Amino acid sequence: MRKVAIVGAGMTKFVRRALETPKELAHQAAKAALDSCKLSLDDIDCVVHGTAPDAFDGVHMNGEYLSDASGGYRKPYMRSYVGGGTGVFAPIHGWYHVASGMFDSCLVVCEEKMSPCRPHPQSAFISIFDHTTERPLGPNLIWIFALEMNRYITTHGISLEEVAAVAVKNKKNALGNPYAMLGEDLTVKNILSSEVLAWPVHRLMVSPVTDGASAVVLMSEEKAKKLTKKPVWIDGVGWSLDSSYWTNRDLYYPRYVEAAARMAYKMAGITEPRKEINIAEPYDPFAYKELHHLEGLQLCKKGEAAKMTASGVTQINGDLPVCPSGGLLGVGNPIAAAGLMKICDLFWQLRHEATGHQVPGNPKRAVAQAWGDLMQVGTVVTLKVD
């Protein structure tokens, strides 16, 4: 396999009720990524597009609809999606196009315009589960997460205050991110005073539906070194699926994230992730999911992520900054674009270009992770600079 670098990144500001059409959002992100590395579509060999299930945008065959806006017109173009895991899986898809030697460059674009969609994007969840064993329960997204959060915090004796501290941290980090829409300086009391959606999930522990797009430019080693002195290498990729029967899983631990992380770490030669990784962007659509996923990523032992957060380790100036972008809780959650936003932000962090929210020191290695589909997929990418 050839080495693959990210040489450019761009995104739109994440908002609710964007005035732009989905095509305009995709085009703006793609153009920003190309402009950032002074390239045009003529320099791109192929395009990968990520957008979550069509029901999230309310556009059937959304990948085909967005292909020209994403730069795919008359180019090799593929859409991939694994629900919420899409934003980290799409660059993996682009990575193997280039790593395999088939193409020298690939533009990866992820877009979602969810806020005006009717019926509500959550309606997709009533029809994705098994028709005999799970649909009769009438599942919706919030109460499945509530079940998982309850199982996680009761297994480890984690308090609601410890979970709320994640939302406080990420919303504060987002204050410095120009692409974020949910930056606020809140307290744990503010979070726990917000409306209870389904016990123990509070409204301010959840990232709302959002509109936005993100994009990165991938390039082979030979071309990347000619283009820039600051390539950010994709040195590990991993993905894994667990059973789609969520009622058959013990929800206290994300085994699929661990499997995806171990695959990526093996490729990257990472043997002690807590010591070797300098920044982490785990998927945080709900506050407890950051803790859940930090454990799956092997960045702490099972049940210890809350203590690590309380000790200040995960603060933007801590020993392991976690979601310095503000994460989904602070930046917003246009599903597929949210995962790629994490890759974009780590690209800027490792190049010391994260204006307003740059982590201190000289970080060399980072990990991004997303999760979704039928709540059973883990996708992981590790990045590094020389």
mmCIF file of C-alpha atoms in Angstrom:
data_model
loop_
_atom_site.group_PDB
_atom_site.id
_atom_site.type_symbol
_atom_site.label_atom_id
_atom_site.label_comp_id
_atom_site.label_asym_id
_atom_site.label_seq_id
_atom_site.Cartn_x
_atom_site.Cartn_y
_atom_site.Cartn_z
ATOM 1 C CA MET A 1 0.000 0.000 0.000
ATOM 2 C CA ARG A 2 1.192 3.544 -0.788
ATOM 3 C CA LYS A 3 1.327 6.327 1.817
ATOM 4 C CA VAL A 4 -1.619 8.738 1.616
ATOM 5 C CA ALA A 5 -1.690 12.329 2.860
ATOM 6 C CA ILE A 6 -4.366 14.916 3.479
ATOM 7 C CA VAL A 7 -3.185 18.075 1.738
ATOM 8 C CA GLY A 8 -6.274 20.288 1.993
ATOM 9 C CA ALA A 9 -9.452 20.687 4.044
ATOM 10 C CA GLY A 10 -12.517 22.901 4.015
ATOM 11 C CA MET A 11 -16.006 23.090 5.463
ATOM 12 C CA THR A 12 -19.060 25.286 5.792
ATOM 13 C CA LYS A 13 -20.211 26.750 9.058
ATOM 14 C CA PHE A 14 -22.618 24.314 10.712
ATOM 15 C CA VAL A 15 -26.076 25.883 11.172
ATOM 16 C CA ARG A 16 -29.773 25.098 11.470
ATOM 17 C CA ARG A 17 -32.057 25.994 8.569
ATOM 18 C CA ALA A 18 -29.255 26.825 6.150
ATOM 19 C CA LEU A 19 -30.337 29.080 3.295
ATOM 20 C CA GLU A 20 -28.094 27.144 0.899
ATOM 21 C CA THR A 21 -29.342 24.077 -0.938
ATOM 22 C CA PRO A 22 -27.646 20.718 -0.244
ATOM 23 C CA LYS A 23 -25.757 21.087 -3.547
ATOM 24 C CA GLU A 24 -24.556 24.549 -2.569
ATOM 25 C CA LEU A 25 -23.321 23.278 0.798
ATOM 26 C CA ALA A 26 -21.412 20.403 -0.848
ATOM 27 C CA HIS A 27 -19.933 22.761 -3.448
ATOM 28 C CA GLN A 28 -18.816 25.306 -0.843
ATOM 29 C CA ALA A 29 -16.980 22.664 1.214
ATOM 30 C CA ALA A 30 -15.369 21.069 -1.861
ATOM 31 C CA LYS A 31 -14.203 24.451 -3.172
ATOM 32 C CA ALA A 32 -12.823 25.470 0.228
ATOM 33 C CA ALA A 33 -10.805 22.243 0.440
ATOM 34 C CA LEU A 34 -9.409 22.672 -3.081
ATOM 35 C CA ASP A 35 -8.661 26.364 -2.524
ATOM 36 C CA SER A 36 -6.799 25.562 0.706
ATOM 37 C CA CYS A 37 -4.183 23.607 -1.269
ATOM 38 C CA LYS A 38 -4.382 25.735 -4.424
ATOM 39 C CA LEU A 39 -5.819 22.941 -6.579
ATOM 40 C CA SER A 40 -8.786 22.709 -8.938
ATOM 41 C CA LEU A 41 -11.042 19.840 -9.991
ATOM 42 C CA ASP A 42 -8.729 19.269 -12.956
ATOM 43 C CA ASP A 43 -6.118 18.040 -10.434
ATOM 44 C CA ILE A 44 -8.511 15.478 -8.894
ATOM 45 C CA ASP A 45 -8.624 11.899 -10.212
ATOM 46 C CA CYS A 46 -11.714 10.639 -8.339
ATOM 47 C CA VAL A 47 -14.397 11.741 -5.869
ATOM 48 C CA VAL A 48 -15.876 9.996 -2.837
ATOM 49 C CA HIS A 49 -19.092 11.330 -1.370
ATOM 50 C CA GLY A 50 -20.500 10.579 2.064
ATOM 51 C CA THR A 51 -24.076 11.293 3.042
ATOM 52 C CA ALA A 52 -26.058 9.314 5.565
ATOM 53 C CA PRO A 53 -29.303 7.424 4.716
ATOM 54 C CA ASP A 54 -31.499 9.319 2.265
ATOM 55 C CA ALA A 55 -34.134 9.833 4.961
ATOM 56 C CA PHE A 56 -31.747 12.168 6.815
ATOM 57 C CA ASP A 57 -31.818 14.674 3.948
ATOM 58 C CA GLY A 58 -35.222 13.723 2.570
ATOM 59 C CA VAL A 59 -33.722 13.249 -0.918
ATOM 60 C CA HIS A 60 -33.957 9.823 -2.498
ATOM 61 C CA MET A 61 -30.673 8.748 -4.182
ATOM 62 C CA ASN A 62 -28.949 11.646 -2.461
ATOM 63 C CA GLY A 63 -25.485 10.562 -3.596
ATOM 64 C CA GLU A 64 -26.474 10.853 -7.237
ATOM 65 C CA TYR A 65 -28.208 14.184 -6.574
ATOM 66 C CA LEU A 66 -25.066 15.648 -4.990
ATOM 67 C CA SER A 67 -22.505 14.185 -7.409
ATOM 68 C CA ASP A 68 -21.989 17.250 -9.623
ATOM 69 C CA ALA A 69 -21.858 19.669 -6.669
ATOM 70 C CA SER A 70 -19.202 17.484 -5.056
ATOM 71 C CA GLY A 71 -17.033 17.525 -8.168
ATOM 72 C CA GLY A 72 -17.969 14.073 -9.396
ATOM 73 C CA TYR A 73 -19.271 15.083 -12.826
ATOM 74 C CA ARG A 74 -17.519 12.922 -15.443
ATOM 75 C CA LYS A 75 -15.115 11.501 -12.862
ATOM 76 C CA PRO A 76 -14.937 8.138 -11.074
ATOM 77 C CA TYR A 77 -17.429 8.779 -8.261
ATOM 78 C CA MET A 78 -18.608 6.580 -5.406
ATOM 79 C CA ARG A 79 -20.936 7.191 -2.488
ATOM 80 C CA SER A 80 -20.552 5.333 0.769
ATOM 81 C CA TYR A 81 -22.498 5.527 3.988
ATOM 82 C CA VAL A 82 -22.677 3.794 7.329
ATOM 83 C CA GLY A 83 -25.040 6.187 9.106
ATOM 84 C CA GLY A 84 -23.243 8.290 11.703
ATOM 85 C CA GLY A 85 -19.992 6.478 10.960
ATOM 86 C CA THR A 86 -19.974 7.892 7.419
ATOM 87 C CA GLY A 87 -17.856 10.976 8.058
ATOM 88 C CA VAL A 88 -14.861 8.872 9.090
ATOM 89 C CA PHE A 89 -15.635 5.993 6.700
ATOM 90 C CA ALA A 90 -15.747 8.201 3.558
ATOM 91 C CA PRO A 91 -12.070 9.269 3.941
ATOM 92 C CA ILE A 92 -11.196 5.606 4.555
ATOM 93 C CA HIS A 93 -12.945 4.887 1.244
ATOM 94 C CA GLY A 94 -10.894 7.637 -0.414
ATOM 95 C CA TRP A 95 -7.746 6.351 1.287
ATOM 96 C CA TYR A 96 -7.924 2.946 -0.352
ATOM 97 C CA HIS A 97 -8.515 4.482 -3.784
ATOM 98 C CA VAL A 98 -5.133 6.242 -3.432
ATOM 99 C CA ALA A 99 -3.266 3.714 -1.268
ATOM 100 C CA SER A 100 -4.078 0.957 -3.772
ATOM 101 C CA GLY A 101 -2.369 2.893 -6.563
ATOM 102 C CA MET A 102 -5.551 3.211 -8.613
ATOM 103 C CA PHE A 103 -5.598 7.027 -8.302
ATOM 104 C CA ASP A 104 -3.112 9.711 -7.215
ATOM 105 C CA SER A 105 -5.689 12.118 -5.811
ATOM 106 C CA CYS A 106 -9.174 11.936 -4.325
ATOM 107 C CA LEU A 107 -11.628 14.596 -3.172
ATOM 108 C CA VAL A 108 -13.772 13.422 -0.242
ATOM 109 C CA VAL A 109 -16.964 15.405 0.432
ATOM 110 C CA CYS A 110 -19.609 14.812 3.118
ATOM 111 C CA GLU A 111 -22.863 16.761 3.294
ATOM 112 C CA GLU A 112 -26.118 16.743 5.228
ATOM 113 C CA LYS A 113 -29.012 19.204 5.258
ATOM 114 C CA MET A 114 -31.261 17.829 7.956
ATOM 115 C CA SER A 115 -33.058 20.668 9.732
ATOM 116 C CA PRO A 116 -35.809 21.317 7.122
ATOM 117 C CA CYS A 117 -36.341 17.593 6.396
ATOM 118 C CA ARG A 118 -39.879 16.283 6.906
ATOM 119 C CA PRO A 119 -40.688 13.808 8.277
ATOM 120 C CA HIS A 120 -38.044 14.355 10.970
ATOM 121 C CA PRO A 121 -34.807 12.430 10.198
ATOM 122 C CA GLN A 122 -35.376 10.426 13.364
ATOM 123 C CA SER A 123 -38.338 8.759 11.650
ATOM 124 C CA ALA A 124 -35.802 6.594 9.791
ATOM 125 C CA PHE A 125 -35.121 4.694 12.996
ATOM 126 C CA ILE A 126 -38.555 3.120 13.162
ATOM 127 C CA SER A 127 -37.898 1.218 9.932
ATOM 128 C CA ILE A 128 -34.238 0.175 10.147
ATOM 129 C CA PHE A 129 -34.533 -2.486 12.829
ATOM 130 C CA ASP A 130 -35.769 -6.078 12.657
ATOM 131 C CA HIS A 131 -39.473 -6.141 11.820
ATOM 132 C CA THR A 132 -40.316 -8.996 14.189
ATOM 133 C CA THR A 133 -38.175 -8.560 17.292
ATOM 134 C CA GLU A 134 -37.436 -4.836 17.540
ATOM 135 C CA ARG A 135 -39.872 -2.674 15.554
ATOM 136 C CA PRO A 136 -42.830 -3.713 17.732
ATOM 137 C CA LEU A 137 -41.052 -1.953 20.615
ATOM 138 C CA GLY A 138 -41.480 1.360 18.750
ATOM 139 C CA PRO A 139 -37.852 2.418 19.133
ATOM 140 C CA ASN A 140 -36.731 5.965 18.559
ATOM 141 C CA LEU A 141 -33.240 7.393 18.689
ATOM 142 C CA ILE A 142 -33.518 9.173 22.020
ATOM 143 C CA TRP A 143 -34.780 6.255 24.045
ATOM 144 C CA ILE A 144 -32.313 3.769 22.583
ATOM 145 C CA PHE A 145 -29.544 6.151 23.637
ATOM 146 C CA ALA A 146 -31.205 6.550 27.024
ATOM 147 C CA LEU A 147 -31.120 2.765 27.489
ATOM 148 C CA GLU A 148 -27.447 2.651 26.511
ATOM 149 C CA MET A 149 -26.490 5.613 28.698
ATOM 150 C CA ASN A 150 -28.327 4.121 31.668
ATOM 151 C CA ARG A 151 -26.564 0.784 31.190
ATOM 152 C CA TYR A 152 -23.165 2.509 30.876
ATOM 153 C CA ILE A 153 -23.419 4.804 33.895
ATOM 154 C CA THR A 154 -24.978 2.244 36.217
ATOM 155 C CA THR A 155 -22.367 -0.401 35.307
ATOM 156 C CA HIS A 156 -19.525 1.934 36.267
ATOM 157 C CA GLY A 157 -21.191 4.104 38.923
ATOM 158 C CA ILE A 158 -20.826 7.285 36.854
ATOM 159 C CA SER A 159 -22.857 10.314 38.003
ATOM 160 C CA LEU A 160 -24.958 12.581 35.785
ATOM 161 C CA GLU A 161 -22.663 15.442 36.839
ATOM 162 C CA GLU A 162 -19.673 13.576 35.359
ATOM 163 C CA VAL A 163 -21.528 13.081 32.070
ATOM 164 C CA ALA A 164 -22.675 16.703 31.983
ATOM 165 C CA ALA A 165 -19.027 17.820 32.356
ATOM 166 C CA VAL A 166 -18.400 16.545 28.797
ATOM 167 C CA ALA A 167 -21.060 18.883 27.372
ATOM 168 C CA VAL A 168 -19.639 21.805 29.388
ATOM 169 C CA LYS A 169 -16.120 21.136 28.015
ATOM 170 C CA ASN A 170 -17.096 20.683 24.378
ATOM 171 C CA LYS A 171 -19.443 23.669 24.191
ATOM 172 C CA LYS A 172 -16.700 25.824 25.728
ATOM 173 C CA ASN A 173 -14.128 24.550 23.188
ATOM 174 C CA ALA A 174 -16.554 25.461 20.394
ATOM 175 C CA LEU A 175 -16.480 29.133 21.407
ATOM 176 C CA GLY A 176 -13.140 29.419 19.602
ATOM 177 C CA ASN A 177 -14.166 27.464 16.489
ATOM 178 C CA PRO A 178 -15.445 29.702 13.667
ATOM 179 C CA TYR A 179 -17.433 26.795 12.143
ATOM 180 C CA ALA A 180 -19.375 26.007 15.344
ATOM 181 C CA MET A 181 -22.978 26.925 16.140
ATOM 182 C CA LEU A 182 -23.337 25.651 19.721
ATOM 183 C CA GLY A 183 -20.470 27.295 21.582
ATOM 184 C CA GLU A 184 -21.510 28.408 25.079
ATOM 185 C CA ASP A 185 -19.896 28.922 28.463
ATOM 186 C CA LEU A 186 -22.196 26.748 30.593
ATOM 187 C CA THR A 187 -22.015 24.935 33.929
ATOM 188 C CA VAL A 188 -22.894 21.407 34.956
ATOM 189 C CA LYS A 189 -25.949 22.881 36.690
ATOM 190 C CA ASN A 190 -27.077 24.460 33.385
ATOM 191 C CA ILE A 191 -26.831 21.095 31.618
ATOM 192 C CA LEU A 192 -28.728 19.216 34.299
ATOM 193 C CA SER A 193 -31.400 21.920 34.458
ATOM 194 C CA SER A 194 -32.280 21.394 30.807
ATOM 195 C CA GLU A 195 -35.310 19.361 29.764
ATOM 196 C CA VAL A 196 -35.207 15.592 30.304
ATOM 197 C CA LEU A 197 -35.909 13.987 26.910
ATOM 198 C CA ALA A 198 -35.795 10.364 28.098
ATOM 199 C CA TRP A 199 -34.195 9.610 31.445
ATOM 200 C CA PRO A 200 -31.256 10.100 31.939
ATOM 201 C CA VAL A 201 -30.716 12.074 28.701
ATOM 202 C CA HIS A 202 -31.056 15.881 29.083
ATOM 203 C CA ARG A 203 -31.530 18.195 26.123
ATOM 204 C CA LEU A 204 -28.120 19.907 26.507
ATOM 205 C CA MET A 205 -26.408 16.493 26.482
ATOM 206 C CA VAL A 206 -27.558 16.020 22.851
ATOM 207 C CA SER A 207 -26.319 17.497 19.560
ATOM 208 C CA PRO A 208 -29.312 18.710 17.492
ATOM 209 C CA VAL A 209 -29.996 18.079 13.805
ATOM 210 C CA THR A 210 -27.855 20.441 11.740
ATOM 211 C CA ASP A 211 -26.929 21.450 8.185
ATOM 212 C CA GLY A 212 -23.398 21.595 6.806
ATOM 213 C CA ALA A 213 -20.660 20.049 4.697
ATOM 214 C CA SER A 214 -16.971 19.148 5.028
ATOM 215 C CA ALA A 215 -14.292 18.061 2.563
ATOM 216 C CA VAL A 216 -10.655 16.903 2.382
ATOM 217 C CA VAL A 217 -8.195 16.367 -0.458
ATOM 218 C CA LEU A 218 -6.187 13.127 -0.372
ATOM 219 C CA MET A 219 -2.987 12.618 -2.356
ATOM 220 C CA SER A 220 -0.293 10.012 -2.924
ATOM 221 C CA GLU A 221 3.048 10.484 -1.164
ATOM 222 C CA GLU A 222 4.917 11.456 -4.317
ATOM 223 C CA LYS A 223 2.438 14.178 -5.289
ATOM 224 C CA ALA A 224 1.807 15.360 -1.726
ATOM 225 C CA LYS A 225 5.499 16.071 -1.125
ATOM 226 C CA LYS A 226 5.656 18.158 -4.285
ATOM 227 C CA LEU A 227 2.568 20.143 -3.266
ATOM 228 C CA THR A 228 3.131 20.954 0.414
ATOM 229 C CA LYS A 229 5.723 20.937 3.166
ATOM 230 C CA LYS A 230 3.022 20.062 5.705
ATOM 231 C CA PRO A 231 1.274 16.851 4.609
ATOM 232 C CA VAL A 232 -0.808 15.120 7.271
ATOM 233 C CA TRP A 233 -0.503 11.376 6.807
ATOM 234 C CA ILE A 234 -3.332 8.891 7.205
ATOM 235 C CA ASP A 235 -1.307 6.119 8.821
ATOM 236 C CA GLY A 236 -4.072 3.893 10.184
ATOM 237 C CA VAL A 237 -7.660 3.047 9.217
ATOM 238 C CA GLY A 238 -10.123 0.670 10.824
ATOM 239 C CA TRP A 239 -13.798 -0.200 10.722
ATOM 240 C CA SER A 240 -15.948 -2.866 12.309
ATOM 241 C CA LEU A 241 -19.574 -3.979 12.498
ATOM 242 C CA ASP A 242 -21.251 -5.576 15.496
ATOM 243 C CA SER A 243 -24.636 -7.321 15.448
ATOM 244 C CA SER A 244 -27.477 -5.169 14.109
ATOM 245 C CA TYR A 245 -29.663 -6.614 16.881
ATOM 246 C CA TRP A 246 -29.033 -3.981 19.534
ATOM 247 C CA THR A 247 -31.256 -5.874 21.970
ATOM 248 C CA ASN A 248 -28.720 -8.733 21.884
ATOM 249 C CA ARG A 249 -25.719 -6.570 22.804
ATOM 250 C CA ASP A 250 -24.474 -5.505 26.233
ATOM 251 C CA LEU A 251 -24.666 -1.760 25.683
ATOM 252 C CA TYR A 252 -22.193 -0.814 28.411
ATOM 253 C CA TYR A 253 -19.184 -1.162 26.065
ATOM 254 C CA PRO A 254 -18.669 -0.433 22.294
ATOM 255 C CA ARG A 255 -16.862 -3.594 21.150
ATOM 256 C CA TYR A 256 -17.078 -2.458 17.507
ATOM 257 C CA VAL A 257 -15.101 0.706 18.326
ATOM 258 C CA GLU A 258 -12.398 -1.348 20.031
ATOM 259 C CA ALA A 259 -12.144 -3.660 16.998
ATOM 260 C CA ALA A 260 -11.910 -0.711 14.587
ATOM 261 C CA ALA A 261 -9.341 1.047 16.782
ATOM 262 C CA ARG A 262 -7.150 -2.045 17.100
ATOM 263 C CA MET A 263 -7.213 -2.436 13.287
ATOM 264 C CA ALA A 264 -6.128 1.192 12.793
ATOM 265 C CA TYR A 265 -3.502 1.085 15.563
ATOM 266 C CA LYS A 266 -1.947 -2.107 14.155
ATOM 267 C CA MET A 267 -1.612 -0.456 10.743
ATOM 268 C CA ALA A 268 -0.105 2.675 12.303
ATOM 269 C CA GLY A 269 2.250 0.737 14.592
ATOM 270 C CA ILE A 270 0.615 2.208 17.701
ATOM 271 C CA THR A 271 1.083 -0.126 20.669
ATOM 272 C CA GLU A 272 0.290 2.228 23.570
ATOM 273 C CA PRO A 273 -2.449 4.602 22.327
ATOM 274 C CA ARG A 274 -2.694 6.608 25.549
ATOM 275 C CA LYS A 275 1.018 7.471 25.337
ATOM 276 C CA GLU A 276 1.341 7.803 21.560
ATOM 277 C CA ILE A 277 -1.791 9.789 20.650
ATOM 278 C CA ASN A 278 -1.733 13.533 21.375
ATOM 279 C CA ILE A 279 -5.293 14.597 20.366
ATOM 280 C CA ALA A 280 -8.549 12.644 20.141
ATOM 281 C CA GLU A 281 -11.817 13.418 18.390
ATOM 282 C CA PRO A 282 -14.219 10.646 19.440
ATOM 283 C CA TYR A 283 -17.811 10.783 18.190
ATOM 284 C CA ASP A 284 -19.962 12.683 20.691
ATOM 285 C CA PRO A 285 -23.581 13.076 19.509
ATOM 286 C CA PHE A 286 -24.536 12.521 23.166
ATOM 287 C CA ALA A 287 -22.338 13.556 26.105
ATOM 288 C CA TYR A 288 -21.932 10.016 27.471
ATOM 289 C CA LYS A 289 -20.801 8.789 24.029
ATOM 290 C CA GLU A 290 -17.500 10.683 24.334
ATOM 291 C CA LEU A 291 -16.745 8.720 27.510
ATOM 292 C CA HIS A 292 -18.036 5.464 25.996
ATOM 293 C CA HIS A 293 -15.888 5.896 22.893
ATOM 294 C CA LEU A 294 -12.721 6.978 24.730
ATOM 295 C CA GLU A 295 -12.845 3.574 26.413
ATOM 296 C CA GLY A 296 -13.472 1.779 23.101
ATOM 297 C CA LEU A 297 -10.512 3.656 21.610
ATOM 298 C CA GLN A 298 -8.305 2.203 24.358
ATOM 299 C CA LEU A 299 -7.400 5.684 25.599
ATOM 300 C CA CYS A 300 -8.348 4.660 29.137
ATOM 301 C CA LYS A 301 -9.601 1.553 30.908
ATOM 302 C CA LYS A 302 -13.278 0.602 30.993
ATOM 303 C CA GLY A 303 -15.212 2.877 33.345
ATOM 304 C CA GLU A 304 -12.360 5.397 33.779
ATOM 305 C CA ALA A 305 -13.176 7.989 31.102
ATOM 306 C CA ALA A 306 -15.328 10.053 33.472
ATOM 307 C CA LYS A 307 -12.506 10.240 36.020
ATOM 308 C CA MET A 308 -10.061 11.222 33.275
ATOM 309 C CA THR A 309 -12.427 14.019 32.238
ATOM 310 C CA ALA A 310 -12.923 15.213 35.829
ATOM 311 C CA SER A 311 -9.143 15.369 36.339
ATOM 312 C CA GLY A 312 -8.732 17.814 33.440
ATOM 313 C CA VAL A 313 -6.755 15.460 31.189
ATOM 314 C CA THR A 314 -9.211 15.928 28.293
ATOM 315 C CA GLN A 315 -9.345 19.732 28.443
ATOM 316 C CA ILE A 316 -7.945 21.618 25.436
ATOM 317 C CA ASN A 317 -4.811 22.370 27.485
ATOM 318 C CA GLY A 318 -4.748 18.955 29.151
ATOM 319 C CA ASP A 319 -2.416 16.024 28.585
ATOM 320 C CA LEU A 320 -4.839 14.493 26.035
ATOM 321 C CA PRO A 321 -7.096 17.163 24.477
ATOM 322 C CA VAL A 322 -10.411 15.536 23.519
ATOM 323 C CA CYS A 323 -12.739 17.226 21.013
ATOM 324 C CA PRO A 324 -10.826 20.525 20.914
ATOM 325 C CA SER A 325 -13.043 21.369 17.908
ATOM 326 C CA GLY A 326 -16.043 21.429 20.232
ATOM 327 C CA GLY A 327 -17.210 18.079 18.889
ATOM 328 C CA LEU A 328 -20.755 17.448 17.775
ATOM 329 C CA LEU A 329 -22.020 18.884 21.072
ATOM 330 C CA GLY A 330 -20.386 22.211 20.302
ATOM 331 C CA VAL A 331 -20.016 22.440 16.525
ATOM 332 C CA GLY A 332 -23.237 20.694 15.447
ATOM 333 C CA ASN A 333 -24.306 17.402 13.935
ATOM 334 C CA PRO A 334 -25.027 17.224 10.197
ATOM 335 C CA ILE A 335 -24.523 13.461 10.439
ATOM 336 C CA ALA A 336 -22.029 12.535 7.690
ATOM 337 C CA ALA A 337 -20.373 15.969 7.626
ATOM 338 C CA ALA A 338 -19.868 15.869 11.405
ATOM 339 C CA GLY A 339 -17.439 12.942 11.281
ATOM 340 C CA LEU A 340 -15.425 14.517 8.472
ATOM 341 C CA MET A 341 -15.428 17.795 10.433
ATOM 342 C CA LYS A 342 -13.351 15.926 13.026
ATOM 343 C CA ILE A 343 -10.818 14.908 10.359
ATOM 344 C CA CYS A 344 -10.690 18.510 9.061
ATOM 345 C CA ASP A 345 -10.092 19.879 12.549
ATOM 346 C CA LEU A 346 -7.321 17.377 13.323
ATOM 347 C CA PHE A 347 -5.688 18.285 9.991
ATOM 348 C CA TRP A 348 -5.625 21.931 11.116
ATOM 349 C CA GLN A 349 -4.542 21.040 14.665
ATOM 350 C CA LEU A 350 -1.548 18.977 13.471
ATOM 351 C CA ARG A 351 -0.508 21.833 11.136
ATOM 352 C CA HIS A 352 -0.982 24.449 13.914
ATOM 353 C CA GLU A 353 -3.708 26.142 11.860
ATOM 354 C CA ALA A 354 -6.719 25.669 14.173
ATOM 355 C CA THR A 355 -7.382 29.367 14.618
ATOM 356 C CA GLY A 356 -9.052 30.206 17.930
ATOM 357 C CA HIS A 357 -8.907 26.697 19.386
ATOM 358 C CA GLN A 358 -5.384 25.402 18.704
ATOM 359 C CA VAL A 359 -4.139 22.901 21.288
ATOM 360 C CA PRO A 360 -0.830 23.919 22.907
ATOM 361 C CA GLY A 361 2.488 22.163 22.367
ATOM 362 C CA ASN A 362 3.615 20.232 19.338
ATOM 363 C CA PRO A 363 1.103 17.425 18.679
ATOM 364 C CA LYS A 364 2.309 14.770 16.260
ATOM 365 C CA ARG A 365 -0.452 12.168 16.266
ATOM 366 C CA ALA A 366 -4.244 12.180 16.468
ATOM 367 C CA VAL A 367 -7.241 9.867 16.211
ATOM 368 C CA ALA A 368 -10.748 10.490 14.856
ATOM 369 C CA GLN A 369 -13.655 8.117 15.369
ATOM 370 C CA ALA A 370 -17.306 7.930 14.396
ATOM 371 C CA TRP A 371 -20.160 5.563 15.083
ATOM 372 C CA GLY A 372 -23.610 4.859 13.755
ATOM 373 C CA ASP A 373 -25.487 2.811 11.157
ATOM 374 C CA LEU A 374 -27.744 0.625 13.316
ATOM 375 C CA MET A 375 -25.696 1.801 16.326
ATOM 376 C CA GLN A 376 -23.242 -1.022 15.680
ATOM 377 C CA VAL A 377 -20.498 0.365 13.411
ATOM 378 C CA GLY A 378 -17.164 1.838 14.461
ATOM 379 C CA THR A 379 -14.907 3.801 12.088
ATOM 380 C CA VAL A 380 -11.424 5.035 13.070
ATOM 381 C CA VAL A 381 -8.646 7.008 11.357
ATOM 382 C CA THR A 382 -5.238 7.865 12.828
ATOM 383 C CA LEU A 383 -3.273 10.840 11.526
ATOM 384 C CA LYS A 384 0.308 11.969 12.016
ATOM 385 C CA VAL A 385 2.838 14.554 10.892
ATOM 386 C CA ASP A 386 6.562 13.980 10.402
#
